[in-house]
């Protein structure tokens, strides 16, 4: 018995130390990628009352500086980036963040009736509303092919949703609430960041 307790008093602390020192750097600031993703993402669902069919189900992740940093760390681990590759990505993120407010969108539009969301600008619009600014139309909305990486980074994606990157002129300020509006067909909806 004495040997076992002495063994556990020595080995367990050593194993715990090794485990703590080998934890990913994403936890160094106290926030995991999943936590930052959750803080940066909003979701909404709109149903038709007649038959309770989902008219639109969408999620949007605001690509804030905090989110971009967490995403970089996750990608660096997945791809085993060198310091130089990480610095290059950080510089690209910084330049893009200075010019645009970006969102990653996942949209399911209820049925095959709306297969190409975003193609017909007269019927479908995404608008960003920030206090003390005019509502901003999306500068660009690009459809993103959904690969394994997108499914890892944005686990709310499902096989029926379409993914987009949407760019707006830079208007969001840290700590100021904003709204992302889906206007037009198939259903109006709103996501709010406070």
Short mmCIF file of N, CA and C in Angstrom, two decimals:
data_model
loop_
_atom_site.label_atom_id
_atom_site.label_comp_id
_atom_site.label_asym_id
_atom_site.label_seq_id
_atom_site.Cartn_x
_atom_site.Cartn_y
_atom_site.Cartn_z
N UNK A 1 0.81 -1.19 0.00
CA UNK A 1 0.00 0.00 0.00
C UNK A 1 0.86 1.26 0.00
N UNK A 2 1.90 1.27 0.80
CA UNK A 2 2.74 2.46 0.90
C UNK A 2 3.40 2.78 -0.43
N UNK A 3 3.83 1.76 -1.16
CA UNK A 3 4.46 2.00 -2.45
C UNK A 3 3.48 2.61 -3.44
N UNK A 4 2.24 2.15 -3.44
CA UNK A 4 1.24 2.70 -4.35
C UNK A 4 0.94 4.15 -4.03
N UNK A 5 0.79 4.52 -2.80
CA UNK A 5 0.47 5.90 -2.45
C UNK A 5 1.66 6.82 -2.74
N UNK A 6 2.88 6.35 -2.51
CA UNK A 6 4.07 7.15 -2.82
C UNK A 6 4.16 7.33 -4.34
N UNK A 7 3.87 6.26 -5.06
CA UNK A 7 3.89 6.29 -6.52
C UNK A 7 2.86 7.31 -7.04
N UNK A 8 1.64 7.28 -6.51
CA UNK A 8 0.62 8.21 -6.98
C UNK A 8 0.91 9.64 -6.56
N UNK A 9 1.60 9.84 -5.46
CA UNK A 9 1.96 11.20 -5.05
C UNK A 9 3.03 11.78 -5.96
N UNK A 10 3.82 10.96 -6.58
CA UNK A 10 4.89 11.45 -7.47
C UNK A 10 4.41 11.50 -8.92
N UNK A 11 3.81 10.45 -9.38
CA UNK A 11 3.44 10.34 -10.80
C UNK A 11 2.28 11.26 -11.19
N UNK A 12 1.26 11.33 -10.37
CA UNK A 12 0.11 12.16 -10.72
C UNK A 12 0.48 13.63 -10.89
N UNK A 13 1.21 14.24 -9.97
CA UNK A 13 1.59 15.64 -10.20
C UNK A 13 2.46 15.82 -11.45
N UNK A 14 3.33 14.86 -11.74
CA UNK A 14 4.17 14.96 -12.93
C UNK A 14 3.30 14.88 -14.19
N UNK A 15 2.36 13.95 -14.21
CA UNK A 15 1.46 13.82 -15.36
C UNK A 15 0.59 15.07 -15.53
N UNK A 16 0.07 15.60 -14.44
CA UNK A 16 -0.73 16.83 -14.52
C UNK A 16 0.10 17.99 -15.03
N UNK A 17 1.34 18.11 -14.61
CA UNK A 17 2.22 19.18 -15.08
C UNK A 17 2.47 19.07 -16.58
N UNK A 18 2.73 17.85 -17.03
CA UNK A 18 2.95 17.64 -18.46
C UNK A 18 1.70 18.01 -19.26
N UNK A 19 0.55 17.61 -18.76
CA UNK A 19 -0.70 17.92 -19.43
C UNK A 19 -0.94 19.42 -19.51
N UNK A 20 -0.73 20.13 -18.42
CA UNK A 20 -0.95 21.57 -18.41
C UNK A 20 0.01 22.31 -19.33
N UNK A 21 1.27 21.91 -19.36
CA UNK A 21 2.24 22.58 -20.21
C UNK A 21 2.06 22.26 -21.68
N UNK A 22 1.40 21.17 -21.97
CA UNK A 22 1.20 20.81 -23.38
C UNK A 22 -0.14 21.28 -23.93
N UNK A 23 -0.94 21.99 -23.14
CA UNK A 23 -2.23 22.49 -23.60
C UNK A 23 -2.01 23.51 -24.71
N UNK A 24 -2.92 23.59 -25.69
CA UNK A 24 -2.78 24.54 -26.79
C UNK A 24 -2.74 25.97 -26.30
N UNK A 25 -2.08 26.82 -27.08
CA UNK A 25 -1.94 28.22 -26.70
C UNK A 25 -3.27 28.96 -26.71
N UNK A 26 -4.30 28.40 -27.35
CA UNK A 26 -5.61 29.05 -27.37
C UNK A 26 -6.16 29.22 -25.96
N UNK A 27 -5.72 28.38 -25.04
CA UNK A 27 -6.22 28.47 -23.68
C UNK A 27 -5.38 29.43 -22.84
N UNK A 28 -4.29 29.93 -23.39
CA UNK A 28 -3.41 30.82 -22.63
C UNK A 28 -4.13 32.09 -22.21
N UNK A 29 -5.02 32.60 -23.07
CA UNK A 29 -5.74 33.82 -22.72
C UNK A 29 -7.06 33.51 -21.99
N UNK A 30 -7.27 32.24 -21.67
CA UNK A 30 -8.45 31.86 -20.92
C UNK A 30 -9.67 31.57 -21.77
N UNK A 31 -9.57 31.69 -23.10
CA UNK A 31 -10.70 31.46 -23.97
C UNK A 31 -10.35 30.44 -25.03
N UNK A 32 -11.17 29.42 -25.13
CA UNK A 32 -10.99 28.43 -26.17
C UNK A 32 -11.60 28.95 -27.47
N UNK A 33 -11.26 28.31 -28.57
CA UNK A 33 -11.84 28.69 -29.87
C UNK A 33 -13.37 28.60 -29.81
N UNK A 34 -13.88 27.52 -29.22
CA UNK A 34 -15.34 27.34 -29.14
C UNK A 34 -16.02 28.48 -28.37
N UNK A 35 -15.38 28.93 -27.31
CA UNK A 35 -15.97 30.02 -26.53
C UNK A 35 -15.99 31.32 -27.34
N UNK A 36 -14.89 31.61 -28.02
CA UNK A 36 -14.84 32.82 -28.84
C UNK A 36 -15.84 32.71 -29.99
N UNK A 37 -15.95 31.53 -30.60
CA UNK A 37 -16.93 31.31 -31.67
C UNK A 37 -18.34 31.57 -31.15
N UNK A 38 -18.64 31.05 -29.99
CA UNK A 38 -19.98 31.24 -29.40
C UNK A 38 -20.28 32.72 -29.15
N UNK A 39 -19.29 33.46 -28.64
CA UNK A 39 -19.46 34.89 -28.37
C UNK A 39 -19.65 35.69 -29.65
N UNK A 40 -19.07 35.22 -30.75
CA UNK A 40 -19.08 35.96 -32.02
C UNK A 40 -20.24 35.57 -32.94
N UNK A 41 -21.00 34.55 -32.57
CA UNK A 41 -22.03 33.99 -33.46
C UNK A 41 -23.44 34.25 -32.93
N UNK A 42 -24.32 34.55 -33.86
CA UNK A 42 -25.75 34.69 -33.56
C UNK A 42 -26.52 33.81 -34.54
N UNK A 43 -27.71 33.35 -34.10
CA UNK A 43 -28.54 32.45 -34.91
C UNK A 43 -29.99 32.90 -34.87
N UNK A 44 -30.72 32.61 -35.95
CA UNK A 44 -32.16 32.90 -35.99
C UNK A 44 -32.85 31.88 -36.88
N UNK A 45 -34.14 31.68 -36.57
CA UNK A 45 -34.99 30.76 -37.36
C UNK A 45 -36.32 31.45 -37.60
N UNK A 46 -36.81 31.31 -38.84
CA UNK A 46 -38.12 31.85 -39.19
C UNK A 46 -38.92 30.71 -39.78
N UNK A 47 -40.12 30.48 -39.23
CA UNK A 47 -40.97 29.38 -39.69
C UNK A 47 -42.26 29.93 -40.30
N UNK A 48 -42.85 29.16 -41.22
CA UNK A 48 -44.14 29.47 -41.79
C UNK A 48 -45.19 28.89 -40.85
N UNK A 49 -46.20 29.68 -40.48
CA UNK A 49 -47.19 29.23 -39.52
C UNK A 49 -48.12 28.14 -40.08
N UNK A 50 -48.36 28.17 -41.39
CA UNK A 50 -49.29 27.20 -41.99
C UNK A 50 -48.88 25.75 -41.71
N UNK A 51 -47.61 25.44 -41.99
CA UNK A 51 -47.17 24.05 -41.83
C UNK A 51 -45.89 23.92 -40.99
N UNK A 52 -45.50 25.00 -40.34
CA UNK A 52 -44.30 25.05 -39.51
C UNK A 52 -43.02 24.67 -40.26
N UNK A 53 -43.04 24.92 -41.57
CA UNK A 53 -41.83 24.70 -42.37
C UNK A 53 -40.82 25.81 -42.06
N UNK A 54 -39.56 25.44 -42.00
CA UNK A 54 -38.51 26.44 -41.78
C UNK A 54 -38.36 27.27 -43.05
N UNK A 55 -38.64 28.56 -42.93
CA UNK A 55 -38.49 29.46 -44.08
C UNK A 55 -37.02 29.84 -44.24
N UNK A 56 -36.40 30.15 -43.12
CA UNK A 56 -34.96 30.46 -43.14
C UNK A 56 -34.36 30.13 -41.78
N UNK A 57 -33.20 29.50 -41.81
CA UNK A 57 -32.40 29.25 -40.62
C UNK A 57 -31.01 29.78 -40.96
N UNK A 58 -30.54 30.72 -40.17
CA UNK A 58 -29.23 31.27 -40.49
C UNK A 58 -28.41 31.54 -39.25
N UNK A 59 -27.11 31.47 -39.44
CA UNK A 59 -26.15 31.78 -38.39
C UNK A 59 -25.12 32.72 -39.00
N UNK A 60 -24.64 33.65 -38.19
CA UNK A 60 -23.62 34.59 -38.65
C UNK A 60 -22.55 34.71 -37.58
N UNK A 61 -21.31 34.60 -37.99
CA UNK A 61 -20.18 34.81 -37.10
C UNK A 61 -19.49 36.09 -37.52
N UNK A 62 -19.40 37.03 -36.58
CA UNK A 62 -18.69 38.28 -36.83
C UNK A 62 -17.20 37.98 -36.70
N UNK A 63 -16.44 38.31 -37.72
CA UNK A 63 -15.01 38.05 -37.71
C UNK A 63 -14.29 39.22 -37.02
N UNK A 64 -14.50 39.32 -35.72
CA UNK A 64 -13.86 40.36 -34.90
C UNK A 64 -12.37 40.05 -34.76
N UNK A 65 -11.62 40.97 -34.21
CA UNK A 65 -10.19 40.74 -34.00
C UNK A 65 -9.96 39.57 -33.05
N UNK A 66 -10.78 39.46 -32.00
CA UNK A 66 -10.66 38.34 -31.06
C UNK A 66 -10.93 37.01 -31.75
N UNK A 67 -11.98 37.00 -32.59
CA UNK A 67 -12.31 35.77 -33.30
C UNK A 67 -11.19 35.40 -34.27
N UNK A 68 -10.68 36.38 -35.00
CA UNK A 68 -9.61 36.11 -35.96
C UNK A 68 -8.37 35.53 -35.27
N UNK A 69 -8.05 36.06 -34.09
CA UNK A 69 -6.88 35.54 -33.34
C UNK A 69 -7.11 34.09 -32.94
N UNK A 70 -8.31 33.78 -32.44
CA UNK A 70 -8.62 32.40 -32.05
C UNK A 70 -8.63 31.48 -33.27
N UNK A 71 -9.14 31.97 -34.38
CA UNK A 71 -9.17 31.18 -35.62
C UNK A 71 -7.75 30.91 -36.12
N UNK A 72 -6.90 31.94 -36.04
CA UNK A 72 -5.49 31.76 -36.46
C UNK A 72 -4.81 30.69 -35.63
N UNK A 73 -5.03 30.72 -34.31
CA UNK A 73 -4.41 29.72 -33.44
C UNK A 73 -4.91 28.32 -33.78
N UNK A 74 -6.20 28.20 -34.05
CA UNK A 74 -6.76 26.89 -34.40
C UNK A 74 -6.18 26.40 -35.73
N UNK A 75 -6.13 27.28 -36.72
CA UNK A 75 -5.58 26.90 -38.02
C UNK A 75 -4.09 26.60 -37.93
N UNK A 76 -3.38 27.35 -37.10
CA UNK A 76 -1.94 27.11 -36.93
C UNK A 76 -1.69 25.71 -36.38
N UNK A 77 -2.55 25.28 -35.45
CA UNK A 77 -2.42 23.92 -34.91
C UNK A 77 -2.79 22.86 -35.96
N UNK A 78 -3.87 23.11 -36.69
CA UNK A 78 -4.32 22.15 -37.70
C UNK A 78 -3.31 21.98 -38.83
N UNK A 79 -2.78 23.11 -39.30
CA UNK A 79 -1.86 23.09 -40.44
C UNK A 79 -0.39 23.05 -40.02
N UNK A 80 -0.15 23.14 -38.71
CA UNK A 80 1.22 23.19 -38.18
C UNK A 80 2.04 24.30 -38.86
N UNK A 81 1.46 25.51 -38.82
CA UNK A 81 2.11 26.66 -39.42
C UNK A 81 3.41 26.99 -38.70
N UNK A 82 4.34 27.53 -39.43
CA UNK A 82 5.56 28.07 -38.85
C UNK A 82 5.24 29.46 -38.29
N UNK A 83 6.18 30.02 -37.54
CA UNK A 83 5.99 31.38 -37.02
C UNK A 83 5.81 32.37 -38.17
N UNK A 84 6.56 32.17 -39.24
CA UNK A 84 6.47 33.06 -40.40
C UNK A 84 5.08 32.99 -41.04
N UNK A 85 4.53 31.80 -41.16
CA UNK A 85 3.18 31.64 -41.73
C UNK A 85 2.14 32.28 -40.82
N UNK A 86 2.30 32.13 -39.52
CA UNK A 86 1.37 32.75 -38.57
C UNK A 86 1.43 34.27 -38.67
N UNK A 87 2.64 34.81 -38.75
CA UNK A 87 2.80 36.27 -38.87
C UNK A 87 2.18 36.79 -40.17
N UNK A 88 2.34 36.04 -41.25
CA UNK A 88 1.75 36.44 -42.53
C UNK A 88 0.23 36.48 -42.43
N UNK A 89 -0.36 35.45 -41.82
CA UNK A 89 -1.82 35.42 -41.67
C UNK A 89 -2.30 36.54 -40.76
N UNK A 90 -1.54 36.82 -39.70
CA UNK A 90 -1.91 37.91 -38.78
C UNK A 90 -1.90 39.25 -39.52
N UNK A 91 -0.93 39.47 -40.37
CA UNK A 91 -0.85 40.71 -41.15
C UNK A 91 -2.02 40.81 -42.13
N UNK A 92 -2.37 39.71 -42.80
CA UNK A 92 -3.51 39.70 -43.72
C UNK A 92 -4.80 39.99 -42.97
N UNK A 93 -4.97 39.37 -41.80
CA UNK A 93 -6.16 39.62 -40.98
C UNK A 93 -6.24 41.08 -40.56
N UNK A 94 -5.11 41.64 -40.14
CA UNK A 94 -5.08 43.03 -39.69
C UNK A 94 -5.49 43.98 -40.81
N UNK A 95 -4.93 43.79 -42.00
CA UNK A 95 -5.25 44.66 -43.14
C UNK A 95 -6.72 44.56 -43.51
N UNK A 96 -7.24 43.35 -43.54
CA UNK A 96 -8.64 43.15 -43.89
C UNK A 96 -9.56 43.75 -42.83
N UNK A 97 -9.21 43.58 -41.56
CA UNK A 97 -10.01 44.09 -40.45
C UNK A 97 -10.05 45.62 -40.43
N UNK A 98 -8.99 46.26 -40.87
CA UNK A 98 -8.95 47.73 -40.92
C UNK A 98 -9.90 48.29 -41.97
N UNK A 99 -10.16 47.53 -43.03
CA UNK A 99 -10.97 48.01 -44.15
C UNK A 99 -12.42 47.56 -44.11
N UNK A 100 -12.68 46.36 -43.58
CA UNK A 100 -14.01 45.77 -43.67
C UNK A 100 -14.49 45.18 -42.34
N UNK A 101 -15.81 45.10 -42.22
CA UNK A 101 -16.44 44.26 -41.21
C UNK A 101 -16.89 43.02 -41.95
N UNK A 102 -16.40 41.86 -41.52
CA UNK A 102 -16.70 40.60 -42.20
C UNK A 102 -17.56 39.70 -41.33
N UNK A 103 -18.41 38.93 -42.01
CA UNK A 103 -19.24 37.94 -41.36
C UNK A 103 -19.18 36.65 -42.17
N UNK A 104 -19.15 35.54 -41.45
CA UNK A 104 -19.31 34.23 -42.08
C UNK A 104 -20.76 33.83 -41.85
N UNK A 105 -21.50 33.56 -42.93
CA UNK A 105 -22.91 33.21 -42.83
C UNK A 105 -23.17 31.79 -43.28
N UNK A 106 -24.05 31.13 -42.56
CA UNK A 106 -24.59 29.83 -42.95
C UNK A 106 -26.10 30.05 -43.10
N UNK A 107 -26.64 29.76 -44.30
CA UNK A 107 -28.05 30.03 -44.55
C UNK A 107 -28.72 28.80 -45.15
N UNK A 108 -29.82 28.41 -44.51
CA UNK A 108 -30.71 27.39 -45.06
C UNK A 108 -32.01 28.11 -45.36
N UNK A 109 -32.45 28.05 -46.61
CA UNK A 109 -33.62 28.82 -47.01
C UNK A 109 -34.87 27.98 -47.17
N UNK A 110 -35.05 26.97 -46.39
CA UNK A 110 -36.31 26.26 -46.32
C UNK A 110 -36.56 25.19 -47.34
N UNK A 111 -36.25 25.44 -48.58
CA UNK A 111 -36.49 24.44 -49.61
C UNK A 111 -35.71 24.81 -50.86
N UNK A 112 -35.87 24.01 -51.88
CA UNK A 112 -35.17 24.27 -53.14
C UNK A 112 -35.75 25.47 -53.87
N UNK A 113 -36.80 26.07 -53.30
CA UNK A 113 -37.40 27.27 -53.91
C UNK A 113 -36.41 28.43 -53.92
N UNK A 114 -35.48 28.46 -52.95
CA UNK A 114 -34.52 29.55 -52.84
C UNK A 114 -33.09 29.00 -52.89
N UNK A 115 -32.69 28.32 -53.96
CA UNK A 115 -31.39 27.66 -53.96
C UNK A 115 -30.19 28.59 -54.03
N UNK A 116 -30.35 29.75 -54.63
CA UNK A 116 -29.20 30.64 -54.81
C UNK A 116 -29.38 31.95 -54.06
N UNK A 117 -29.37 31.87 -52.76
CA UNK A 117 -29.50 33.06 -51.92
C UNK A 117 -28.35 34.00 -52.25
N UNK A 118 -28.66 35.27 -52.37
CA UNK A 118 -27.62 36.25 -52.63
C UNK A 118 -27.40 36.54 -54.09
N UNK A 119 -27.89 35.70 -55.00
CA UNK A 119 -27.69 35.93 -56.43
C UNK A 119 -28.61 37.03 -56.95
N UNK A 120 -29.87 37.04 -56.52
CA UNK A 120 -30.82 38.03 -56.98
C UNK A 120 -30.87 39.15 -55.96
N UNK A 121 -30.11 40.21 -56.22
CA UNK A 121 -29.99 41.30 -55.25
C UNK A 121 -31.29 42.06 -55.06
N UNK A 122 -32.20 41.99 -56.03
CA UNK A 122 -33.48 42.68 -55.90
C UNK A 122 -34.40 42.02 -54.89
N UNK A 123 -34.19 40.74 -54.61
CA UNK A 123 -35.06 40.02 -53.69
C UNK A 123 -34.40 39.72 -52.35
N UNK A 124 -33.09 39.80 -52.28
CA UNK A 124 -32.37 39.32 -51.10
C UNK A 124 -31.28 40.32 -50.72
N UNK A 125 -31.29 40.78 -49.49
CA UNK A 125 -30.26 41.74 -49.06
C UNK A 125 -29.82 41.44 -47.64
N UNK A 126 -28.55 41.69 -47.38
CA UNK A 126 -28.01 41.62 -46.02
C UNK A 126 -27.56 43.05 -45.69
N UNK A 127 -28.03 43.55 -44.56
CA UNK A 127 -27.77 44.94 -44.17
C UNK A 127 -27.18 44.96 -42.76
N UNK A 128 -26.17 45.80 -42.55
CA UNK A 128 -25.54 45.99 -41.24
C UNK A 128 -25.99 47.33 -40.68
N UNK A 129 -26.54 47.30 -39.46
CA UNK A 129 -26.96 48.53 -38.79
C UNK A 129 -26.12 48.74 -37.53
N UNK A 130 -25.45 49.88 -37.50
CA UNK A 130 -24.63 50.29 -36.36
C UNK A 130 -25.12 51.67 -35.93
N UNK A 131 -25.35 51.89 -34.62
CA UNK A 131 -25.81 53.22 -34.17
C UNK A 131 -24.89 54.32 -34.68
N UNK A 132 -25.49 55.46 -34.99
CA UNK A 132 -24.83 56.67 -35.50
C UNK A 132 -24.21 56.47 -36.89
N UNK A 133 -24.64 55.44 -37.62
CA UNK A 133 -24.24 55.24 -39.01
C UNK A 133 -25.47 54.91 -39.84
N UNK A 134 -25.43 55.24 -41.09
CA UNK A 134 -26.48 54.81 -42.00
C UNK A 134 -26.40 53.29 -42.15
N UNK A 135 -27.54 52.61 -42.34
CA UNK A 135 -27.47 51.17 -42.59
C UNK A 135 -26.56 50.90 -43.80
N UNK A 136 -25.72 49.90 -43.67
CA UNK A 136 -24.73 49.60 -44.72
C UNK A 136 -25.13 48.35 -45.49
N UNK A 137 -25.16 48.47 -46.80
CA UNK A 137 -25.37 47.32 -47.67
C UNK A 137 -24.07 46.55 -47.76
N UNK A 138 -24.17 45.26 -47.99
CA UNK A 138 -22.97 44.44 -48.18
C UNK A 138 -22.23 44.91 -49.43
N UNK A 139 -20.93 45.11 -49.30
CA UNK A 139 -20.09 45.47 -50.44
C UNK A 139 -19.93 44.25 -51.34
N UNK A 140 -19.78 43.11 -50.70
CA UNK A 140 -19.53 41.88 -51.43
C UNK A 140 -20.05 40.70 -50.63
N UNK A 141 -20.63 39.74 -51.35
CA UNK A 141 -21.13 38.52 -50.72
C UNK A 141 -20.66 37.35 -51.58
N UNK A 142 -19.70 36.60 -51.04
CA UNK A 142 -19.11 35.49 -51.79
C UNK A 142 -19.54 34.16 -51.21
N UNK A 143 -20.00 33.30 -52.08
CA UNK A 143 -20.34 31.94 -51.63
C UNK A 143 -19.05 31.18 -51.36
N UNK A 144 -19.03 30.43 -50.27
CA UNK A 144 -17.85 29.69 -49.84
C UNK A 144 -18.13 28.20 -50.01
N UNK A 145 -17.26 27.49 -50.74
CA UNK A 145 -17.44 26.04 -50.79
C UNK A 145 -17.19 25.46 -49.40
N UNK A 146 -18.07 24.60 -48.95
CA UNK A 146 -17.96 24.05 -47.60
C UNK A 146 -17.06 22.81 -47.65
N UNK A 147 -15.88 22.96 -47.05
CA UNK A 147 -14.92 21.86 -46.96
C UNK A 147 -14.83 21.40 -45.50
N UNK A 148 -13.96 20.47 -45.25
CA UNK A 148 -13.76 19.98 -43.88
C UNK A 148 -13.32 21.12 -42.97
N UNK A 149 -12.48 22.02 -43.47
CA UNK A 149 -11.99 23.15 -42.65
C UNK A 149 -13.15 24.03 -42.20
N UNK A 150 -14.07 24.37 -43.13
CA UNK A 150 -15.23 25.20 -42.74
C UNK A 150 -16.08 24.47 -41.70
N UNK A 151 -16.22 23.18 -41.84
CA UNK A 151 -17.02 22.42 -40.87
C UNK A 151 -16.35 22.38 -39.50
N UNK A 152 -15.02 22.38 -39.47
CA UNK A 152 -14.29 22.42 -38.20
C UNK A 152 -14.39 23.81 -37.58
N UNK A 153 -14.19 24.85 -38.39
CA UNK A 153 -14.21 26.22 -37.87
C UNK A 153 -15.62 26.69 -37.51
N UNK A 154 -16.62 26.25 -38.26
CA UNK A 154 -18.00 26.69 -38.06
C UNK A 154 -18.89 25.46 -37.92
N UNK A 155 -18.87 24.79 -36.77
CA UNK A 155 -19.57 23.52 -36.61
C UNK A 155 -21.09 23.61 -36.73
N UNK A 156 -21.65 24.82 -36.77
CA UNK A 156 -23.09 24.95 -36.96
C UNK A 156 -23.51 24.71 -38.41
N UNK A 157 -22.56 24.64 -39.34
CA UNK A 157 -22.89 24.34 -40.73
C UNK A 157 -23.50 22.95 -40.84
N UNK A 158 -24.54 22.83 -41.63
CA UNK A 158 -25.08 21.50 -41.89
C UNK A 158 -25.06 21.25 -43.39
N UNK A 159 -25.44 20.08 -43.80
CA UNK A 159 -25.32 19.73 -45.21
C UNK A 159 -26.32 20.44 -46.10
N UNK A 160 -27.35 21.07 -45.54
CA UNK A 160 -28.36 21.76 -46.34
C UNK A 160 -28.09 23.27 -46.45
N UNK A 161 -27.15 23.77 -45.67
CA UNK A 161 -26.89 25.21 -45.64
C UNK A 161 -25.87 25.62 -46.70
N UNK A 162 -25.98 26.88 -47.09
CA UNK A 162 -24.99 27.48 -47.97
C UNK A 162 -24.16 28.43 -47.11
N UNK A 163 -22.88 28.54 -47.44
CA UNK A 163 -21.97 29.39 -46.66
C UNK A 163 -21.54 30.58 -47.49
N UNK A 164 -21.40 31.72 -46.81
CA UNK A 164 -21.00 32.97 -47.46
C UNK A 164 -20.04 33.74 -46.57
N UNK A 165 -19.18 34.51 -47.21
CA UNK A 165 -18.42 35.56 -46.53
C UNK A 165 -19.02 36.87 -47.02
N UNK A 166 -19.44 37.73 -46.08
CA UNK A 166 -20.06 39.00 -46.43
C UNK A 166 -19.19 40.13 -45.89
N UNK A 167 -18.88 41.08 -46.79
CA UNK A 167 -18.04 42.23 -46.43
C UNK A 167 -18.89 43.50 -46.39
N UNK A 168 -18.69 44.29 -45.34
CA UNK A 168 -19.33 45.59 -45.20
C UNK A 168 -18.25 46.65 -45.02
N UNK A 169 -18.57 47.91 -45.33
CA UNK A 169 -17.61 48.97 -45.00
C UNK A 169 -17.38 48.99 -43.49
N UNK A 170 -16.20 49.37 -43.06
CA UNK A 170 -15.84 49.34 -41.64
C UNK A 170 -16.67 50.36 -40.86
N UNK A 171 -17.55 49.86 -39.98
CA UNK A 171 -18.37 50.74 -39.14
C UNK A 171 -18.49 50.24 -37.70
N UNK A 172 -18.26 48.95 -37.47
CA UNK A 172 -18.43 48.38 -36.13
C UNK A 172 -17.29 48.83 -35.22
N UNK A 173 -17.65 49.28 -34.03
CA UNK A 173 -16.66 49.66 -33.01
C UNK A 173 -16.83 48.72 -31.83
N UNK A 174 -15.73 48.32 -31.23
CA UNK A 174 -15.77 47.39 -30.10
C UNK A 174 -16.60 47.98 -28.97
N UNK A 175 -17.51 47.16 -28.43
CA UNK A 175 -18.35 47.59 -27.32
C UNK A 175 -19.64 48.28 -27.75
N UNK A 176 -19.82 48.52 -29.06
CA UNK A 176 -21.03 49.17 -29.55
C UNK A 176 -21.92 48.10 -30.19
N UNK A 177 -23.19 48.00 -29.77
CA UNK A 177 -24.07 46.97 -30.34
C UNK A 177 -24.34 47.21 -31.83
N UNK A 178 -24.65 46.14 -32.54
CA UNK A 178 -25.00 46.27 -33.96
C UNK A 178 -25.96 45.15 -34.34
N UNK A 179 -26.60 45.32 -35.50
CA UNK A 179 -27.60 44.38 -36.00
C UNK A 179 -27.23 43.97 -37.41
N UNK A 180 -27.46 42.71 -37.71
CA UNK A 180 -27.33 42.22 -39.07
C UNK A 180 -28.74 41.82 -39.52
N UNK A 181 -29.20 42.44 -40.59
CA UNK A 181 -30.56 42.21 -41.06
C UNK A 181 -30.57 41.42 -42.36
N UNK A 182 -31.49 40.49 -42.44
CA UNK A 182 -31.77 39.81 -43.69
C UNK A 182 -33.08 40.41 -44.16
N UNK A 183 -33.05 41.08 -45.29
CA UNK A 183 -34.24 41.76 -45.79
C UNK A 183 -34.67 41.13 -47.10
N UNK A 184 -35.97 41.08 -47.33
CA UNK A 184 -36.49 40.55 -48.57
C UNK A 184 -36.94 39.11 -48.44
N UNK A 185 -36.87 38.39 -49.54
CA UNK A 185 -37.34 37.01 -49.60
C UNK A 185 -36.22 36.06 -49.22
N UNK A 186 -36.48 34.89 -48.68
CA UNK A 186 -37.78 34.32 -48.38
C UNK A 186 -38.39 34.81 -47.07
N UNK A 187 -37.61 35.42 -46.17
CA UNK A 187 -38.19 35.90 -44.91
C UNK A 187 -37.26 36.92 -44.28
N UNK A 188 -37.83 38.00 -43.74
CA UNK A 188 -36.97 38.96 -43.02
C UNK A 188 -36.56 38.38 -41.67
N UNK A 189 -35.34 38.73 -41.25
CA UNK A 189 -34.84 38.25 -39.97
C UNK A 189 -33.76 39.19 -39.48
N UNK A 190 -33.43 39.11 -38.18
CA UNK A 190 -32.45 40.02 -37.60
C UNK A 190 -31.61 39.29 -36.55
N UNK A 191 -30.31 39.59 -36.58
CA UNK A 191 -29.38 39.07 -35.56
C UNK A 191 -28.80 40.27 -34.83
N UNK A 192 -28.67 40.16 -33.51
CA UNK A 192 -28.22 41.30 -32.70
C UNK A 192 -26.99 40.93 -31.88
N UNK A 193 -25.97 41.78 -31.95
CA UNK A 193 -24.79 41.67 -31.10
C UNK A 193 -24.83 42.83 -30.13
N UNK A 194 -24.82 42.55 -28.81
CA UNK A 194 -24.88 43.61 -27.80
C UNK A 194 -23.52 43.83 -27.18
#
